[in-house]
Amino acid sequence: MRLEFWFKPRTCIRLEDEQGVLFLQNRQKQTWFRTDGVLERRNGGYSLDIHIEQLLQIHRTWPYTPFADLRPPDTTGREVEVDGRRAWEFAMPPDWAGRDATVAFDAETGIPLRWADRTGSHEISALETGIDVDDGFFSGP
């Protein structure tokens, strides 16, 4: 499955598939989900079957620890390529459940492009940064 994903720090998320907008979340954390082809506002009790935010899990796994403090300063990453972009991949400390993972950070921006653990991997392709998107782009009807 291929999805288009927009993220505007801190909480704005827009997710589209080949049928159009699938999910929206605005700055107030209001959410809209597409159900039977219709985008509807929902309050709890419903979630996506896919969790694209898993790629951003690195931000939640160690929420109070700067990335630079997760690895000793002399830790060497492995140079890799993610969707044609040069990246540095690091083995991360076990998460709260004791699972090992690797994270590949874009060499130019530092954005985590790929998160992989024993259950699978999540990867950003066609990364674009510096795009100014109005907050309205993340709100439903």
Short mmCIF file of N, CA and C in Angstrom, two decimals:
data_model
loop_
_atom_site.label_atom_id
_atom_site.label_comp_id
_atom_site.label_asym_id
_atom_site.label_seq_id
_atom_site.Cartn_x
_atom_site.Cartn_y
_atom_site.Cartn_z
N MET A 1 0.84 -1.17 0.00
CA MET A 1 0.00 0.00 0.00
C MET A 1 0.90 1.24 0.00
N ARG A 2 0.55 2.21 -0.81
CA ARG A 2 1.30 3.45 -0.89
C ARG A 2 0.40 4.60 -0.46
N LEU A 3 0.91 5.45 0.42
CA LEU A 3 0.15 6.56 0.95
C LEU A 3 0.93 7.85 0.81
N GLU A 4 0.21 8.96 0.67
CA GLU A 4 0.83 10.27 0.76
C GLU A 4 0.58 10.77 2.16
N PHE A 5 1.63 11.28 2.78
CA PHE A 5 1.59 11.66 4.18
C PHE A 5 2.17 13.06 4.32
N TRP A 6 1.40 13.97 4.92
CA TRP A 6 1.89 15.31 5.22
C TRP A 6 1.89 15.46 6.73
N PHE A 7 2.92 16.09 7.23
CA PHE A 7 3.05 16.30 8.67
C PHE A 7 3.52 17.73 8.90
N LYS A 8 2.82 18.44 9.76
CA LYS A 8 3.21 19.80 10.12
C LYS A 8 3.34 19.82 11.64
N PRO A 9 4.56 20.02 12.12
CA PRO A 9 4.74 19.97 13.58
C PRO A 9 3.80 20.95 14.27
N ARG A 10 3.25 20.60 15.29
CA ARG A 10 3.37 19.43 16.13
C ARG A 10 2.30 18.36 15.89
N THR A 11 1.11 18.74 15.53
CA THR A 11 0.05 17.72 15.51
C THR A 11 -0.65 17.54 14.18
N CYS A 12 -0.39 18.37 13.19
CA CYS A 12 -1.14 18.28 11.94
C CYS A 12 -0.68 17.09 11.08
N ILE A 13 -1.66 16.28 10.69
CA ILE A 13 -1.38 15.11 9.86
C ILE A 13 -2.44 15.03 8.76
N ARG A 14 -2.01 14.70 7.54
CA ARG A 14 -2.93 14.44 6.44
C ARG A 14 -2.43 13.18 5.74
N LEU A 15 -3.34 12.25 5.50
CA LEU A 15 -3.00 10.98 4.90
C LEU A 15 -3.96 10.72 3.75
N GLU A 16 -3.41 10.44 2.56
CA GLU A 16 -4.24 10.17 1.37
C GLU A 16 -3.79 8.88 0.72
N ASP A 17 -4.76 8.19 0.12
CA ASP A 17 -4.44 7.04 -0.70
C ASP A 17 -4.99 7.30 -2.10
N GLU A 18 -5.05 6.28 -2.93
CA GLU A 18 -5.49 6.47 -4.31
C GLU A 18 -6.96 6.90 -4.42
N GLN A 19 -7.72 6.80 -3.34
CA GLN A 19 -9.13 7.19 -3.36
C GLN A 19 -9.37 8.58 -2.76
N GLY A 20 -8.32 9.23 -2.30
CA GLY A 20 -8.46 10.57 -1.72
C GLY A 20 -8.06 10.63 -0.26
N VAL A 21 -8.54 11.66 0.44
CA VAL A 21 -8.18 11.86 1.84
C VAL A 21 -8.72 10.71 2.68
N LEU A 22 -7.83 10.11 3.48
CA LEU A 22 -8.17 8.99 4.34
C LEU A 22 -8.29 9.43 5.79
N PHE A 23 -7.43 10.39 6.19
CA PHE A 23 -7.35 10.79 7.59
C PHE A 23 -6.82 12.21 7.68
N LEU A 24 -7.38 13.00 8.59
CA LEU A 24 -6.90 14.36 8.87
C LEU A 24 -6.84 14.57 10.37
N GLN A 25 -5.85 15.31 10.81
CA GLN A 25 -5.80 15.76 12.21
C GLN A 25 -5.28 17.19 12.19
N ASN A 26 -6.01 18.11 12.85
CA ASN A 26 -5.58 19.51 12.86
C ASN A 26 -4.86 19.85 14.16
N ARG A 27 -4.48 21.12 14.31
CA ARG A 27 -3.72 21.55 15.50
C ARG A 27 -4.48 21.33 16.80
N GLN A 28 -5.80 21.33 16.74
CA GLN A 28 -6.61 21.11 17.94
C GLN A 28 -6.84 19.61 18.20
N LYS A 29 -6.18 18.78 17.41
CA LYS A 29 -6.28 17.32 17.49
C LYS A 29 -7.68 16.81 17.14
N GLN A 30 -8.45 17.61 16.40
CA GLN A 30 -9.71 17.13 15.85
C GLN A 30 -9.36 16.21 14.70
N THR A 31 -10.13 15.13 14.54
CA THR A 31 -9.80 14.14 13.51
C THR A 31 -10.98 13.86 12.60
N TRP A 32 -10.66 13.56 11.34
CA TRP A 32 -11.63 13.16 10.33
C TRP A 32 -11.14 11.86 9.70
N PHE A 33 -12.05 10.92 9.47
CA PHE A 33 -11.73 9.64 8.85
C PHE A 33 -12.66 9.44 7.66
N ARG A 34 -12.15 8.83 6.63
CA ARG A 34 -12.99 8.46 5.50
C ARG A 34 -13.62 7.10 5.78
N THR A 35 -14.93 7.07 5.74
CA THR A 35 -15.68 5.84 5.93
C THR A 35 -16.66 5.72 4.78
N ASP A 36 -16.61 4.62 4.07
CA ASP A 36 -17.49 4.40 2.92
C ASP A 36 -17.45 5.58 1.95
N GLY A 37 -16.25 6.10 1.73
CA GLY A 37 -16.04 7.17 0.76
C GLY A 37 -16.35 8.57 1.25
N VAL A 38 -16.77 8.70 2.51
CA VAL A 38 -17.15 10.01 3.05
C VAL A 38 -16.21 10.39 4.20
N LEU A 39 -15.68 11.61 4.16
CA LEU A 39 -14.82 12.11 5.22
C LEU A 39 -15.69 12.65 6.34
N GLU A 40 -15.57 12.04 7.54
CA GLU A 40 -16.41 12.41 8.68
C GLU A 40 -15.57 12.71 9.89
N ARG A 41 -16.01 13.68 10.67
CA ARG A 41 -15.33 14.01 11.93
C ARG A 41 -15.66 12.92 12.95
N ARG A 42 -14.64 12.48 13.67
CA ARG A 42 -14.83 11.45 14.68
C ARG A 42 -14.21 11.88 16.00
N ASN A 43 -14.83 11.43 17.08
CA ASN A 43 -14.30 11.67 18.42
C ASN A 43 -14.05 10.33 19.08
N GLY A 44 -12.82 9.85 19.03
CA GLY A 44 -12.46 8.62 19.71
C GLY A 44 -13.19 7.39 19.20
N GLY A 45 -12.81 6.25 19.72
CA GLY A 45 -13.46 5.00 19.41
C GLY A 45 -13.21 4.47 18.01
N TYR A 46 -12.31 5.11 17.28
CA TYR A 46 -12.05 4.71 15.90
C TYR A 46 -10.60 5.02 15.60
N SER A 47 -9.94 4.13 14.93
CA SER A 47 -8.55 4.42 14.57
C SER A 47 -8.25 3.82 13.21
N LEU A 48 -7.14 4.24 12.65
CA LEU A 48 -6.71 3.70 11.37
C LEU A 48 -6.20 2.28 11.54
N ASP A 49 -6.38 1.46 10.52
CA ASP A 49 -5.80 0.12 10.54
C ASP A 49 -4.31 0.19 10.29
N ILE A 50 -3.86 1.28 9.72
CA ILE A 50 -2.44 1.50 9.51
C ILE A 50 -2.02 2.64 10.42
N HIS A 51 -0.83 2.59 10.86
CA HIS A 51 -0.35 3.60 11.80
C HIS A 51 0.90 4.26 11.22
N ILE A 52 0.68 5.21 10.30
CA ILE A 52 1.81 5.87 9.65
C ILE A 52 2.67 6.61 10.66
N GLU A 53 2.06 7.04 11.74
CA GLU A 53 2.85 7.75 12.75
C GLU A 53 3.89 6.84 13.40
N GLN A 54 3.79 5.53 13.15
CA GLN A 54 4.80 4.60 13.67
C GLN A 54 6.19 5.01 13.21
N LEU A 55 6.28 5.59 12.00
CA LEU A 55 7.59 6.03 11.54
C LEU A 55 8.14 7.12 12.45
N LEU A 56 7.26 7.88 13.05
CA LEU A 56 7.70 8.92 13.97
C LEU A 56 7.82 8.39 15.39
N GLN A 57 7.72 7.07 15.54
CA GLN A 57 7.77 6.44 16.86
C GLN A 57 9.04 6.79 17.61
N ILE A 58 10.11 7.03 16.90
CA ILE A 58 11.35 7.39 17.58
C ILE A 58 11.15 8.60 18.47
N HIS A 59 10.23 9.50 18.08
CA HIS A 59 9.97 10.68 18.89
C HIS A 59 9.18 10.32 20.15
N ARG A 60 8.47 9.22 20.13
CA ARG A 60 7.66 8.83 21.28
C ARG A 60 8.35 7.78 22.16
N THR A 61 9.25 7.00 21.58
CA THR A 61 9.89 5.94 22.35
C THR A 61 10.78 6.52 23.44
N TRP A 62 11.46 7.59 23.11
CA TRP A 62 12.31 8.26 24.09
C TRP A 62 11.91 9.73 24.14
N PRO A 63 10.70 10.07 24.63
CA PRO A 63 10.19 11.44 24.49
C PRO A 63 10.99 12.50 25.25
N TYR A 64 11.69 12.11 26.28
CA TYR A 64 12.41 13.11 27.08
C TYR A 64 13.92 13.01 26.93
N THR A 65 14.36 12.22 25.95
CA THR A 65 15.78 12.02 25.74
C THR A 65 16.18 12.56 24.37
N PRO A 66 17.06 13.54 24.33
CA PRO A 66 17.53 14.02 23.01
C PRO A 66 18.19 12.87 22.24
N PHE A 67 17.98 12.83 20.93
CA PHE A 67 18.56 11.76 20.12
C PHE A 67 20.06 11.62 20.35
N ALA A 68 20.74 12.75 20.52
CA ALA A 68 22.19 12.71 20.70
C ALA A 68 22.59 11.97 21.96
N ASP A 69 21.67 11.85 22.93
CA ASP A 69 21.99 11.16 24.18
C ASP A 69 21.67 9.67 24.14
N LEU A 70 21.04 9.19 23.07
CA LEU A 70 20.67 7.79 22.97
C LEU A 70 21.85 6.89 22.66
N ARG A 71 22.81 7.41 21.95
CA ARG A 71 23.99 6.66 21.55
C ARG A 71 25.22 7.38 22.08
N PRO A 72 26.27 6.65 22.43
CA PRO A 72 27.51 7.32 22.82
C PRO A 72 27.99 8.22 21.67
N PRO A 73 28.67 9.32 21.99
CA PRO A 73 29.07 10.27 20.94
C PRO A 73 29.92 9.67 19.82
N ASP A 74 30.64 8.60 20.11
CA ASP A 74 31.52 8.02 19.09
C ASP A 74 30.83 6.91 18.29
N THR A 75 29.51 6.75 18.45
CA THR A 75 28.78 5.72 17.71
C THR A 75 28.81 6.03 16.22
N THR A 76 29.18 5.04 15.46
CA THR A 76 29.23 5.21 14.01
C THR A 76 28.00 4.58 13.37
N GLY A 77 27.33 5.36 12.56
CA GLY A 77 26.19 4.84 11.82
C GLY A 77 26.66 4.15 10.55
N ARG A 78 25.76 3.39 9.98
CA ARG A 78 26.06 2.71 8.72
C ARG A 78 25.44 3.53 7.60
N GLU A 79 26.24 3.87 6.59
CA GLU A 79 25.71 4.64 5.47
C GLU A 79 24.80 3.75 4.64
N VAL A 80 23.56 4.24 4.42
CA VAL A 80 22.56 3.50 3.64
C VAL A 80 21.87 4.48 2.69
N GLU A 81 21.04 3.93 1.84
CA GLU A 81 20.23 4.75 0.95
C GLU A 81 18.77 4.40 1.18
N VAL A 82 17.94 5.43 1.34
CA VAL A 82 16.51 5.23 1.51
C VAL A 82 15.81 6.04 0.43
N ASP A 83 15.18 5.37 -0.50
CA ASP A 83 14.50 6.00 -1.63
C ASP A 83 15.40 7.00 -2.35
N GLY A 84 16.63 6.61 -2.58
CA GLY A 84 17.56 7.46 -3.32
C GLY A 84 18.24 8.54 -2.50
N ARG A 85 17.92 8.64 -1.21
CA ARG A 85 18.52 9.65 -0.35
C ARG A 85 19.59 9.01 0.53
N ARG A 86 20.69 9.70 0.68
CA ARG A 86 21.75 9.23 1.56
C ARG A 86 21.28 9.36 3.01
N ALA A 87 21.50 8.31 3.79
CA ALA A 87 21.05 8.30 5.18
C ALA A 87 22.08 7.57 6.04
N TRP A 88 21.96 7.78 7.33
CA TRP A 88 22.80 7.09 8.31
C TRP A 88 21.89 6.26 9.20
N GLU A 89 22.17 4.96 9.26
CA GLU A 89 21.34 4.04 10.03
C GLU A 89 22.05 3.66 11.32
N PHE A 90 21.27 3.67 12.40
CA PHE A 90 21.81 3.35 13.72
C PHE A 90 20.97 2.28 14.38
N ALA A 91 21.63 1.38 15.11
CA ALA A 91 20.92 0.44 15.97
C ALA A 91 20.55 1.23 17.22
N MET A 92 19.27 1.20 17.57
CA MET A 92 18.78 1.98 18.69
C MET A 92 18.71 1.13 19.95
N PRO A 93 18.72 1.77 21.12
CA PRO A 93 18.54 1.00 22.36
C PRO A 93 17.16 0.36 22.37
N PRO A 94 16.99 -0.73 23.10
CA PRO A 94 15.67 -1.36 23.16
C PRO A 94 14.61 -0.37 23.61
N ASP A 95 13.39 -0.51 23.05
CA ASP A 95 12.30 0.37 23.45
C ASP A 95 11.69 -0.13 24.76
N TRP A 96 10.58 0.46 25.17
CA TRP A 96 9.93 0.12 26.44
C TRP A 96 9.54 -1.35 26.52
N ALA A 97 9.33 -2.00 25.36
CA ALA A 97 8.96 -3.42 25.35
C ALA A 97 10.17 -4.33 25.15
N GLY A 98 11.36 -3.74 25.12
CA GLY A 98 12.57 -4.53 24.96
C GLY A 98 12.90 -4.89 23.53
N ARG A 99 12.22 -4.27 22.54
CA ARG A 99 12.46 -4.58 21.13
C ARG A 99 13.62 -3.74 20.60
N ASP A 100 14.47 -4.40 19.83
CA ASP A 100 15.56 -3.71 19.15
C ASP A 100 15.02 -3.13 17.85
N ALA A 101 15.60 -2.02 17.41
CA ALA A 101 15.17 -1.40 16.16
C ALA A 101 16.36 -0.69 15.54
N THR A 102 16.23 -0.40 14.25
CA THR A 102 17.20 0.47 13.59
C THR A 102 16.43 1.65 13.02
N VAL A 103 17.10 2.79 13.00
CA VAL A 103 16.50 3.99 12.43
C VAL A 103 17.50 4.60 11.48
N ALA A 104 17.05 4.91 10.27
CA ALA A 104 17.89 5.57 9.26
C ALA A 104 17.47 7.04 9.19
N PHE A 105 18.43 7.91 9.49
CA PHE A 105 18.19 9.36 9.46
C PHE A 105 18.72 9.93 8.16
N ASP A 106 17.92 10.78 7.53
CA ASP A 106 18.33 11.46 6.31
C ASP A 106 19.60 12.26 6.59
N ALA A 107 20.62 12.10 5.75
CA ALA A 107 21.91 12.76 5.96
C ALA A 107 21.79 14.28 5.83
N GLU A 108 20.85 14.75 5.04
CA GLU A 108 20.71 16.20 4.82
C GLU A 108 19.87 16.89 5.89
N THR A 109 18.75 16.27 6.27
CA THR A 109 17.79 16.93 7.16
C THR A 109 17.77 16.38 8.57
N GLY A 110 18.23 15.15 8.77
CA GLY A 110 18.14 14.51 10.07
C GLY A 110 16.78 13.87 10.34
N ILE A 111 15.88 13.92 9.38
CA ILE A 111 14.54 13.33 9.54
C ILE A 111 14.66 11.81 9.52
N PRO A 112 13.99 11.11 10.45
CA PRO A 112 14.01 9.65 10.38
C PRO A 112 13.22 9.17 9.17
N LEU A 113 13.91 8.51 8.25
CA LEU A 113 13.29 8.04 7.01
C LEU A 113 12.81 6.60 7.09
N ARG A 114 13.46 5.81 7.92
CA ARG A 114 13.06 4.39 8.02
C ARG A 114 13.23 3.93 9.46
N TRP A 115 12.22 3.25 9.96
CA TRP A 115 12.23 2.62 11.28
C TRP A 115 11.97 1.15 11.03
N ALA A 116 12.83 0.29 11.51
CA ALA A 116 12.64 -1.14 11.30
C ALA A 116 12.87 -1.90 12.60
N ASP A 117 11.96 -2.81 12.89
CA ASP A 117 12.15 -3.73 14.00
C ASP A 117 11.70 -5.10 13.54
N ARG A 118 11.60 -6.04 14.44
CA ARG A 118 11.29 -7.42 14.02
C ARG A 118 9.88 -7.57 13.47
N THR A 119 9.01 -6.59 13.71
CA THR A 119 7.64 -6.70 13.23
C THR A 119 7.45 -6.10 11.85
N GLY A 120 8.43 -5.35 11.36
CA GLY A 120 8.32 -4.76 10.03
C GLY A 120 9.08 -3.45 9.95
N SER A 121 8.84 -2.74 8.87
CA SER A 121 9.51 -1.45 8.71
C SER A 121 8.55 -0.43 8.12
N HIS A 122 8.81 0.82 8.41
CA HIS A 122 8.03 1.95 7.91
C HIS A 122 9.03 2.90 7.28
N GLU A 123 8.71 3.38 6.10
CA GLU A 123 9.68 4.17 5.35
C GLU A 123 9.01 5.35 4.64
N ILE A 124 9.68 6.49 4.68
CA ILE A 124 9.23 7.66 3.93
C ILE A 124 9.94 7.65 2.59
N SER A 125 9.17 7.85 1.52
CA SER A 125 9.77 8.00 0.19
C SER A 125 9.36 9.36 -0.35
N ALA A 126 10.10 9.86 -1.30
CA ALA A 126 9.82 11.15 -1.94
C ALA A 126 9.70 12.26 -0.90
N LEU A 127 10.65 12.34 0.02
CA LEU A 127 10.66 13.35 1.07
C LEU A 127 10.80 14.74 0.47
N GLU A 128 9.93 15.64 0.89
CA GLU A 128 10.03 17.05 0.52
C GLU A 128 9.92 17.86 1.80
N THR A 129 10.79 18.85 1.94
CA THR A 129 10.75 19.70 3.12
C THR A 129 10.65 21.16 2.68
N GLY A 130 10.41 22.04 3.64
CA GLY A 130 10.37 23.46 3.36
C GLY A 130 9.11 23.92 2.64
N ILE A 131 8.07 23.09 2.63
CA ILE A 131 6.82 23.44 1.98
C ILE A 131 5.94 24.13 3.02
N ASP A 132 5.42 25.31 2.69
CA ASP A 132 4.54 26.04 3.59
C ASP A 132 3.10 25.67 3.26
N VAL A 133 2.46 24.94 4.16
CA VAL A 133 1.08 24.49 3.95
C VAL A 133 0.19 25.15 5.00
N ASP A 134 -0.89 25.75 4.55
CA ASP A 134 -1.84 26.41 5.44
C ASP A 134 -2.50 25.39 6.37
N ASP A 135 -2.83 25.81 7.58
CA ASP A 135 -3.47 24.90 8.55
C ASP A 135 -4.78 24.33 8.02
N GLY A 136 -5.47 25.05 7.15
CA GLY A 136 -6.73 24.57 6.58
C GLY A 136 -6.59 23.28 5.81
N PHE A 137 -5.39 23.00 5.32
CA PHE A 137 -5.09 21.77 4.58
C PHE A 137 -5.30 20.54 5.46
N PHE A 138 -5.28 20.73 6.79
CA PHE A 138 -5.38 19.63 7.75
C PHE A 138 -6.74 19.59 8.46
N SER A 139 -7.73 20.26 7.90
CA SER A 139 -9.08 20.26 8.50
C SER A 139 -10.09 19.74 7.49
N GLY A 140 -11.03 18.98 8.01
CA GLY A 140 -12.06 18.40 7.15
C GLY A 140 -13.23 19.33 6.93
N PRO A 141 -14.25 18.79 6.27
CA PRO A 141 -15.44 19.60 5.98
C PRO A 141 -16.22 19.97 7.23
#
